Each structure stands twice: as C-alpha cells, then as structure tokens.
C-alpha positions as semicolon CSV with decimal commas, in nm:
position;residue;x (nm);y (nm);z (nm)
1;X;8,150;0,720;1,199
2;X;7,800;0,633;1,077
3;X;7,738;0,259;1,109
4;X;7,546;0,056;0,852
5;X;7,276;-0,207;0,909
6;X;7,239;-0,533;0,716
7;X;6,974;-0,804;0,735
8;X;7,007;-1,080;0,990
9;X;6,955;-1,350;0,727
10;X;7,263;-1,248;0,533
11;X;7,512;-1,309;0,810
12;X;7,621;-1,610;1,012
13;X;7,643;-1,577;1,390
14;X;7,989;-1,656;1,517
15;X;7,966;-1,701;1,891
16;X;8,245;-1,950;1,962
17;X;8,612;-1,867;1,986
18;X;8,540;-1,497;1,931
19;X;8,666;-1,358;2,260
20;X;8,753;-0,997;2,319
21;X;9,084;-0,963;2,496
22;X;9,284;-0,693;2,668
23;X;9,624;-0,626;2,515
24;X;9,893;-0,364;2,561
25;X;9,836;-0,086;2,307
26;X;10,032;0,223;2,215
27;X;9,875;0,568;2,233
28;X;9,622;0,750;2,446
29;X;9,317;0,703;2,221
30;X;9,186;0,399;2,037
31;X;8,893;0,286;1,824
32;X;8,725;-0,054;1,806
33;X;8,455;-0,155;1,558
34;X;8,227;-0,437;1,666
35;X;7,939;-0,603;1,482
36;X;7,631;-0,628;1,701
37;X;7,285;-0,777;1,652
38;X;7,006;-0,534;1,743
39;X;6,677;-0,632;1,906
40;X;6,498;-0,603;1,568
41;X;6,728;-0,869;1,422
42;X;6,942;-0,635;1,213
43;X;7,319;-0,626;1,247
44;X;7,492;-0,292;1,298
45;X;7,850;-0,179;1,348
46;X;7,925;-0,021;1,683
47;X;8,216;0,218;1,706
48;X;8,375;0,222;2,051
49;X;8,632;0,490;2,124
50;X;8,840;0,544;2,436
51;X;9,062;0,836;2,534
52;X;9,264;0,756;2,844
53;X;9,404;1,110;2,865
54;X;9,058;1,271;2,874
55;X;8,931;0,966;3,066
56;X;8,629;0,924;2,841
57;X;8,455;0,656;2,635
58;X;8,205;0,674;2,350
59;X;7,980;0,413;2,190
60;X;7,804;0,495;1,862
61;X;7,579;0,298;1,628
62;X;7,292;0,340;1,386
63;X;6,955;0,179;1,455
64;X;6,746;0,004;1,191
65;X;6,524;0,314;1,150
66;X;6,827;0,531;1,072
67;X;6,855;0,694;1,415
68;X;7,215;0,752;1,522
69;X;7,273;0,678;1,891
70;X;7,582;0,809;2,069
71;X;7,669;0,730;2,432
72;X;7,955;0,917;2,600
73;X;8,100;0,860;2,947
74;X;8,303;1,134;3,119
75;X;8,480;0,955;3,404
76;X;8,646;1,275;3,529
77;X;8,308;1,430;3,605
78;X;8,105;1,110;3,662
79;X;7,868;1,211;3,384
80;X;7,710;1,006;3,105
81;X;7,544;1,152;2,796
82;X;7,301;0,993;2,552
83;X;7,240;1,158;2,216
84;X;6,985;1,052;1,957
85;X;6,981;1,198;1,604
86;X;6,634;1,102;1,481
87;X;6,535;1,131;1,117
88;X;6,260;1,392;1,084
89;X;5,925;1,350;0,910
90;X;5,959;1,613;0,637
91;X;5,603;1,563;0,515
92;X;5,480;1,665;0,863
93;X;5,685;1,983;0,881
94;X;5,987;1,854;1,074
95;X;6,352;1,924;0,998
96;X;6,576;1,666;0,832
97;X;6,665;1,531;1,174
98;X;6,586;1,600;1,538
99;X;6,848;1,585;1,813
100;X;6,787;1,481;2,174
101;X;7,038;1,476;2,460
102;X;6,993;1,314;2,800
103;X;7,254;1,377;3,071
104;X;7,275;1,182;3,396
105;X;7,507;1,080;3,674
106;X;7,742;0,789;3,611
107;X;7,704;0,502;3,857
108;X;7,972;0,262;3,972
109;X;8,042;-0,046;3,759
110;X;7,830;0,071;3,465
111;X;8,111;0,037;3,212
112;X;8,480;-0,056;3,210
113;X;8,744;0,218;3,265
114;X;8,873;0,416;2,966
115;X;9,224;0,273;3,008
116;X;9,088;-0,082;2,977
117;X;8,865;0,012;2,683
118;X;9,165;0,160;2,500
119;X;9,341;-0,178;2,527
120;X;9,046;-0,381;2,403
121;X;9,098;-0,586;2,087
122;X;8,895;-0,863;1,921
123;X;9,030;-1,185;1,778
124;X;8,759;-1,215;1,513
125;X;8,633;-0,879;1,373
126;X;8,365;-1,060;1,168
127;X;8,196;-1,210;1,475
128;X;7,847;-1,085;1,559
129;X;7,835;-0,995;1,926
130;X;7,555;-1,084;2,165
131;X;7,564;-0,944;2,518
132;X;7,636;-1,191;2,797
133;X;7,408;-1,008;3,041
134;X;7,081;-0,833;2,963
135;X;7,033;-0,569;3,232
136;X;6,692;-0,434;3,328
137;X;6,518;-0,135;3,171
138;X;6,594;0,194;3,349
139;X;6,311;0,449;3,372
140;X;6,429;0,811;3,386
141;X;6,210;1,117;3,435
142;X;6,405;1,408;3,289
143;X;6,241;1,709;3,456
144;X;6,525;1,963;3,420
145;X;6,665;2,137;3,110
146;X;7,041;2,193;3,069
147;X;7,170;2,527;2,934
148;X;7,406;2,441;2,647
149;X;7,608;2,764;2,671
150;X;7,697;2,693;3,036
151;X;7,708;2,313;3,025
152;X;8,089;2,309;3,031
153;X;8,059;2,361;3,408
154;X;7,919;2,008;3,423
155;X;8,115;1,835;3,144
156;X;8,312;1,962;2,847
157;X;8,163;1,681;2,637
158;X;7,807;1,818;2,652
159;X;7,874;2,113;2,422
160;X;8,042;1,893;2,161
161;X;7,776;1,623;2,184
162;X;7,461;1,827;2,218
163;X;7,513;2,138;2,004
164;X;7,242;2,018;1,761
165;X;6,997;1,955;2,045
166;X;7,017;2,307;2,195
167;X;6,673;2,333;2,362
168;X;6,638;1,956;2,399
169;X;6,903;1,871;2,661
170;X;6,752;1,708;2,968
171;X;6,856;1,570;3,305
172;X;6,701;1,443;3,630
173;X;6,623;1,649;3,938
174;X;6,800;1,396;4,163
175;X;7,118;1,427;3,956
176;X;7,097;1,808;3,970
177;X;7,086;1,796;4,351
178;X;7,395;1,576;4,353
179;X;7,587;1,806;4,118
180;X;7,487;2,118;4,313
181;X;7,625;1,954;4,628
182;X;7,949;1,899;4,436
183;X;7,971;2,272;4,357
184;X;7,837;2,280;4,000
185;X;7,693;2,619;3,902
186;X;7,315;2,607;3,939
187;X;7,259;2,850;3,650
188;X;7,314;2,558;3,413
189;X;6,976;2,408;3,505
190;X;6,612;2,507;3,451
191;X;6,325;2,310;3,603
192;X;6,064;2,219;3,343
193;X;5,685;2,223;3,395
194;X;5,560;1,926;3,594
195;X;5,237;1,731;3,575
196;X;5,157;1,831;3,934
197;X;5,163;2,196;3,828
198;X;4,953;2,135;3,517
199;X;4,673;1,888;3,600
200;X;4,553;1,886;3,237
201;X;4,899;1,790;3,112
202;X;4,881;1,480;2,892
203;X;5,119;1,227;2,750
204;X;5,209;1,311;2,391
205;X;5,073;0,981;2,259
206;X;4,723;1,081;2,377
207;X;4,744;1,446;2,270
208;X;4,572;1,526;1,940
209;X;4,681;1,889;1,897
210;X;5,031;1,904;1,746
211;X;5,094;2,245;1,907
212;X;5,000;2,150;2,264
213;X;5,266;2,087;2,532
214;X;5,283;1,729;2,654
215;X;5,500;1,462;2,816
216;X;5,712;1,284;2,557
217;X;5,880;0,946;2,594
218;X;6,182;0,811;2,413
219;X;6,344;0,469;2,447
220;X;6,680;0,336;2,337
221;X;6,895;0,033;2,406
222;X;7,268;-0,008;2,423
223;X;7,267;-0,357;2,276
224;X;7,631;-0,439;2,349
225;X;7,897;-0,266;2,561
226;X;8,183;-0,377;2,792
227;X;8,034;-0,346;3,141
228;X;8,282;-0,534;3,363
229;X;8,638;-0,660;3,358
230;X;8,711;-1,032;3,385
231;X;8,999;-1,153;3,601
232;X;9,196;-1,476;3,564
233;X;9,419;-1,648;3,818
234;X;9,774;-1,770;3,771
235;X;10,053;-1,917;3,983
236;X;10,425;-1,849;3,963
237;X;10,701;-2,110;3,996
238;X;10,680;-2,079;4,374
239;X;10,311;-2,158;4,371
240;X;10,205;-1,808;4,469
241;X;9,869;-1,712;4,318
242;X;9,782;-1,382;4,152
243;X;9,506;-1,232;3,940
244;X;9,524;-1,038;3,614
245;X;9,281;-0,876;3,371
246;X;9,203;-1,120;3,093
247;X;8,889;-0,998;2,920
248;X;8,555;-0,826;2,956
249;X;8,192;-0,907;3,029
250;X;7,944;-0,756;2,785
251;X;7,603;-0,616;2,876
252;X;7,286;-0,488;2,710
253;X;7,073;-0,222;2,877
254;X;6,761;-0,026;2,786
255;X;6,667;0,328;2,887
256;X;6,320;0,488;2,884
257;X;6,317;0,869;2,911
258;X;6,013;1,084;2,996
259;X;6,039;1,460;2,949
260;X;5,843;1,778;2,874
261;X;5,808;1,923;2,524
262;X;5,640;2,256;2,447
263;X;5,453;2,100;2,152
264;X;5,368;1,750;2,034
265;X;5,528;1,833;1,698
266;X;5,861;1,762;1,871
267;X;5,750;1,411;1,969
268;X;5,584;1,257;1,663
269;X;5,728;0,909;1,727
270;X;5,530;0,887;2,054
271;X;5,186;0,821;1,911
272;X;4,915;0,568;1,972
273;X;4,916;0,278;1,728
C-alpha cells in the first residue's frame, strides 16, 4: 500500500490521450493506482480504493518527506477522515512515527460516489496525472478531541484508520454540533483548551519550551482526486437526446489544520525557520 516517490527529471509527463474513463466492472470493491506529480516536483503513486457495499472511498499516497497520507470518505455517515503518519525525529526523543487524524463533515460534490470510483479505469497507467482544477486552501480549526473507543458511533472507519493516533484525533466544533443534531452520542467528543481561555497560549512555532502546551498547525494537499463526474450527450436513431457518464474531473485541494497539543514535542515540524 505504501507508494514510492521518484524524481521529476526521470519521468516524462504524458498529458495527452491519457483519459480516465468509467467502465462496467465486476465486484463490490476495486483498486486503482495512479501516478501523480506532487507540489515539490516528485512523482508518487496514489492508491484509490472504492467499496460500493460499504459506500466508502480511500486515497493514499506517500509524500516526498516520507509521510504517508490517507484520506477516507464514509458516504453512509457523511464523514471524511484524514490521517498522516509522520516520520519521527528519533534524535529529539520522538517515536519512529507520529500519527494524526482529522475528522470532519463531508460536503456535497467533494468527491465522486463510491459506485463511480469503483468503475474508474485508466487507459494509460504510465501517465503522470495533473489535476484539472486547483481548489482553494481550506482552513480548519480542530478544537474538539474524538474518543477512539467510542468513535464507532460516528463512523466505523475511524477506529480502523486512527488506532495509531489515539490521543491525536481531532474535529471541528461546528461539525460536532451538526452530528449531535443528527443523534450522535456526545460522549465521543471532548472540547480542547482554547486560546480565549488561556491568554498566554502561543503557537507552537513561537514556543521555545518543548514541554509547553501550544497551538500546532499541520498542512497537507490531496494533489489529485476525482471530484466530479463528466457527462456526455448522445442521440438515438429517432433523434432523442440523452446524457451518460463518460469520465471524471480531477481536483487538487489543500487543507490547513490548527489544533491544541499538550506539549510542543508533539509538533516539531511547526517551527520557525
């Protein structure tokens, strides 16, 4: 499942005649491997999986710094999950890797349905994909912690995805209010300390003491994913027009998360340069 990165100079960009198409496929689950150019110029392999029975989609790839990013969409519960497995700095007392999970509400038209993803095939597997649309950066303040042992009330995927994160599973207060209105058990959530409650609270990048609490930031980008379906028109022998699904539109989108950590040691990447 781990994708590998290669230098941009060693590959040739194939952008013409490399369309992704929708075809009829057998089975409830499918996997598609797509080569994608990252913002740092490296090329990585994205693994896209769709399960039409569970009505879920996952996108996974490795960044140039070795971080493994996994994005899961649970259409049944309108939940999306981001997980980052970040290589730790052993010389600074960190574990081999650090896991983060960010959970938020799924919005309409963010990504194509699982049934359509399961039918997605590519004509040229060697093509390097570039997104057709670069969507704006989304800023998310993750002020609530999610209890892993009770997270199944929200989505069954959280426990599988975020077991390594444990105490580092975050969500937004606005999303919590929405889920509570939908009947989700409130014991899943715990509000984290806020800057308004702690006036001396600082951003981690300006905090010198490694053992002080602070506000951490983490950014990631989904460089390529199928965001919309494309429709084509046809006419029958009687001249009657109709539309049918004939492909996808690809998007790129960045996310910037801000959240509380009990010590800067858990946020070493967020430092002043």
